[in-house]
PDB file of C-alpha atoms in Angstrom:
ATOM      1  CA  UNK A  14     -48.276 129.478-185.667  1.00 49.00           C
ATOM      2  CA  UNK A  15     -48.301 125.917-186.823  1.00 57.00           C
ATOM      3  CA  UNK A  16     -51.805 124.706-186.040  1.00 80.00           C
ATOM      4  CA  UNK A  17     -55.383 125.931-186.329  1.00 81.00           C
ATOM      5  CA  UNK A  18     -55.976 124.743-182.750  1.00 86.00           C
ATOM      6  CA  UNK A  19     -53.235 126.989-181.365  1.00 87.00           C
ATOM      7  CA  UNK A  20     -54.529 129.950-183.342  1.00 88.00           C
ATOM      8  CA  UNK A  21     -58.089 129.544-182.068  1.00 92.00           C
ATOM      9  CA  UNK A  22     -56.848 129.118-178.485  1.00 92.00           C
ATOM     10  CA  UNK A  23     -54.785 132.309-178.735  1.00 94.00           C
ATOM     11  CA  UNK A  24     -57.769 134.068-180.320  1.00 95.00           C
ATOM     12  CA  UNK A  25     -59.916 132.901-177.398  1.00 95.00           C
ATOM     13  CA  UNK A  26     -57.508 134.420-174.873  1.00 95.00           C
ATOM     14  CA  UNK A  27     -57.303 137.668-176.843  1.00 96.00           C
ATOM     15  CA  UNK A  28     -61.103 137.807-177.037  1.00 96.00           C
ATOM     16  CA  UNK A  29     -61.373 137.361-173.269  1.00 95.00           C
ATOM     17  CA  UNK A  30     -58.881 140.194-172.771  1.00 95.00           C
ATOM     18  CA  UNK A  31     -61.114 142.428-174.904  1.00 96.00           C
ATOM     19  CA  UNK A  32     -64.420 141.220-173.396  1.00 94.00           C
ATOM     20  CA  UNK A  33     -64.719 144.179-171.028  1.00 91.00           C
ATOM     21  CA  UNK A  34     -63.968 146.605-173.868  1.00 92.00           C
ATOM     22  CA  UNK A  35     -60.347 147.340-173.009  1.00 91.00           C
ATOM     23  CA  UNK A  36     -56.996 145.601-172.634  1.00 93.00           C
ATOM     24  CA  UNK A  37     -55.080 146.604-169.529  1.00 91.00           C
ATOM     25  CA  UNK A  38     -51.274 146.726-169.443  1.00 94.00           C
ATOM     26  CA  UNK A  39     -50.945 143.342-167.749  1.00 94.00           C
ATOM     27  CA  UNK A  40     -53.224 141.674-170.308  1.00 95.00           C
ATOM     28  CA  UNK A  41     -51.278 143.291-173.132  1.00 95.00           C
ATOM     29  CA  UNK A  42     -48.012 141.974-171.696  1.00 95.00           C
ATOM     30  CA  UNK A  43     -49.430 138.443-171.403  1.00 95.00           C
ATOM     31  CA  UNK A  44     -50.780 138.583-174.949  1.00 96.00           C
ATOM     32  CA  UNK A  45     -47.563 139.974-176.431  1.00 95.00           C
ATOM     33  CA  UNK A  46     -45.567 137.166-174.832  1.00 95.00           C
ATOM     34  CA  UNK A  47     -48.067 134.574-176.049  1.00 94.00           C
ATOM     35  CA  UNK A  48     -48.166 136.032-179.568  1.00 94.00           C
ATOM     36  CA  UNK A  49     -44.373 135.983-179.728  1.00 94.00           C
ATOM     37  CA  UNK A  50     -44.195 132.422-178.382  1.00 94.00           C
ATOM     38  CA  UNK A  51     -46.716 131.266-180.982  1.00 92.00           C
ATOM     39  CA  UNK A  52     -45.051 133.234-183.817  1.00 92.00           C
ATOM     40  CA  UNK A  53     -48.192 135.112-184.790  1.00 91.00           C
ATOM     41  CA  UNK A  54     -47.796 137.286-187.883  1.00 92.00           C
ATOM     42  CA  UNK A  55     -47.064 140.928-187.007  1.00 92.00           C
ATOM     43  CA  UNK A  56     -50.219 142.171-188.760  1.00 94.00           C
ATOM     44  CA  UNK A  57     -52.394 139.838-186.672  1.00 93.00           C
ATOM     45  CA  UNK A  58     -50.607 140.870-183.464  1.00 93.00           C
ATOM     46  CA  UNK A  59     -51.234 144.540-184.248  1.00 95.00           C
ATOM     47  CA  UNK A  60     -54.888 143.934-185.087  1.00 95.00           C
ATOM     48  CA  UNK A  61     -55.549 141.810-181.976  1.00 96.00           C
ATOM     49  CA  UNK A  62     -53.886 144.358-179.683  1.00 96.00           C
ATOM     50  CA  UNK A  63     -55.550 147.415-181.220  1.00 96.00           C
ATOM     51  CA  UNK A  64     -59.089 146.201-181.886  1.00 96.00           C
ATOM     52  CA  UNK A  65     -61.549 143.913-180.096  1.00 96.00           C
ATOM     53  CA  UNK A  66     -61.227 140.255-181.015  1.00 95.00           C
ATOM     54  CA  UNK A  67     -64.270 138.083-181.687  1.00 94.00           C
ATOM     55  CA  UNK A  68     -64.733 135.139-179.341  1.00 93.00           C
ATOM     56  CA  UNK A  69     -64.538 131.939-181.396  1.00 93.00           C
ATOM     57  CA  UNK A  70     -67.541 129.696-181.893  1.00 91.00           C
ATOM     58  CA  UNK A  71     -67.986 127.828-178.603  1.00 90.00           C
ATOM     59  CA  UNK A  72     -69.146 124.674-180.367  1.00 89.00           C
ATOM     60  CA  UNK A  73     -65.988 124.738-182.480  1.00 90.00           C
ATOM     61  CA  UNK A  74     -63.849 125.100-179.356  1.00 91.00           C
ATOM     62  CA  UNK A  75     -65.645 122.171-177.743  1.00 89.00           C
ATOM     63  CA  UNK A  76     -65.035 120.081-180.859  1.00 90.00           C
ATOM     64  CA  UNK A  77     -61.343 120.956-180.884  1.00 91.00           C
ATOM     65  CA  UNK A  78     -60.981 120.181-177.172  1.00 91.00           C
ATOM     66  CA  UNK A  79     -62.800 116.897-176.565  1.00 90.00           C
ATOM     67  CA  UNK A  80     -60.684 116.084-173.486  1.00 90.00           C
ATOM     68  CA  UNK A  81     -62.001 117.489-170.192  1.00 84.00           C
ATOM     69  CA  UNK A  82     -58.520 118.298-168.872  1.00 85.00           C
ATOM     70  CA  UNK A  83     -57.796 120.423-171.972  1.00 89.00           C
ATOM     71  CA  UNK A  84     -61.105 122.217-171.498  1.00 88.00           C
ATOM     72  CA  UNK A  85     -60.313 122.859-167.844  1.00 83.00           C
ATOM     73  CA  UNK A  86     -56.900 124.239-168.817  1.00 87.00           C
ATOM     74  CA  UNK A  87     -58.542 126.677-171.225  1.00 90.00           C
ATOM     75  CA  UNK A  88     -61.140 127.757-168.664  1.00 86.00           C
ATOM     76  CA  UNK A  89     -58.360 128.336-166.119  1.00 85.00           C
ATOM     77  CA  UNK A  90     -56.360 130.433-168.597  1.00 90.00           C
ATOM     78  CA  UNK A  91     -59.458 132.445-169.511  1.00 91.00           C
ATOM     79  CA  UNK A  92     -60.260 133.118-165.858  1.00 87.00           C
ATOM     80  CA  UNK A  93     -56.670 134.215-165.310  1.00 88.00           C
ATOM     81  CA  UNK A  94     -56.964 136.607-168.243  1.00 93.00           C
ATOM     82  CA  UNK A  95     -60.304 137.942-167.025  1.00 89.00           C
ATOM     83  CA  UNK A  96     -59.069 138.488-163.479  1.00 87.00           C
ATOM     84  CA  UNK A  97     -55.833 140.314-164.339  1.00 89.00           C
ATOM     85  CA  UNK A  98     -57.573 143.549-163.335  1.00 83.00           C
ATOM     86  CA  UNK A  99     -59.073 141.814-160.261  1.00 84.00           C
ATOM     87  CA  UNK A 100     -62.596 142.390-161.546  1.00 83.00           C
ATOM     88  CA  UNK A 101     -64.780 139.924-163.382  1.00 83.00           C
ATOM     89  CA  UNK A 102     -66.704 142.144-165.759  1.00 88.00           C
ATOM     90  CA  UNK A 103     -70.273 140.982-166.568  1.00 88.00           C
ATOM     91  CA  UNK A 104     -69.312 140.440-170.225  1.00 90.00           C
ATOM     92  CA  UNK A 105     -66.372 138.258-169.138  1.00 89.00           C
ATOM     93  CA  UNK A 106     -68.649 136.296-166.818  1.00 85.00           C
ATOM     94  CA  UNK A 107     -71.152 135.859-169.639  1.00 86.00           C
ATOM     95  CA  UNK A 108     -68.473 134.420-171.936  1.00 88.00           C
ATOM     96  CA  UNK A 109     -67.431 132.040-169.162  1.00 86.00           C
ATOM     97  CA  UNK A 110     -71.063 130.946-168.636  1.00 83.00           C
ATOM     98  CA  UNK A 111     -71.542 130.279-172.354  1.00 86.00           C
ATOM     99  CA  UNK A 112     -68.269 128.391-172.580  1.00 87.00           C
ATOM    100  CA  UNK A 113     -68.925 126.573-169.319  1.00 83.00           C
ATOM    101  CA  UNK A 114     -72.345 125.410-170.427  1.00 81.00           C
ATOM    102  CA  UNK A 115     -70.884 123.994-173.661  1.00 85.00           C
ATOM    103  CA  UNK A 116     -67.923 122.437-171.833  1.00 84.00           C
ATOM    104  CA  UNK A 117     -70.122 120.787-169.210  1.00 78.00           C
ATOM    105  CA  UNK A 118     -69.149 122.963-166.235  1.00 73.00           C
ATOM    106  CA  UNK A 119     -71.603 122.373-163.388  1.00 71.00           C
ATOM    107  CA  UNK A 120     -74.394 124.892-162.857  1.00 71.00           C
ATOM    108  CA  UNK A 121     -73.135 125.839-159.376  1.00 74.00           C
ATOM    109  CA  UNK A 122     -69.814 127.057-160.794  1.00 70.00           C
ATOM    110  CA  UNK A 123     -71.634 129.050-163.471  1.00 63.00           C
ATOM    111  CA  UNK A 124     -73.846 130.653-160.799  1.00 70.00           C
ATOM    112  CA  UNK A 125     -70.752 131.593-158.770  1.00 70.00           C
ATOM    113  CA  UNK A 126     -69.306 133.299-161.844  1.00 64.00           C
ATOM    114  CA  UNK A 127     -72.545 135.248-162.183  1.00 60.00           C
ATOM    115  CA  UNK A 128     -72.351 136.350-158.546  1.00 66.00           C
ATOM    116  CA  UNK A 129     -68.702 137.419-158.937  1.00 64.00           C
ATOM    117  CA  UNK A 130     -69.645 139.726-161.788  1.00 56.00           C
ATOM    118  CA  UNK A 131     -72.647 141.384-160.141  1.00 56.00           C
ATOM    119  CA  UNK A 132     -72.031 144.704-158.433  1.00 55.00           C
ATOM    120  CA  UNK A 133     -72.410 144.549-154.666  1.00 49.00           C
ATOM    121  CA  UNK A 134     -75.665 146.074-153.510  1.00 45.00           C
ATOM    122  CA  UNK A 135     -75.345 148.988-151.120  1.00 42.00           C
TER     123      UNK A 135
END
């Protein structure tokens, strides 16, 4: 891994995979491919696949990604990671709301994320 930006972006994706408390097989496959592509050290790969990963400081992410298109790319990748199991867990939605608020995502989108994560009432 040749840059701090790449490492924090990979950490962000790993943290989203762990947000619901578990990594499913599809998420693990995505992460393994990403870790290999980015040449992460084996010890870090093992740690990030075996134990929950802390979500990076949102303000730091915003500072590293000043361009809106880069921010949108990250949000898209995070949503993809969150939805691999076809369920947006409330903790995943909360991370997206926090990130979205810092990245300037409109309130309507953040409310839709909240609704996606709420269990349907019977």
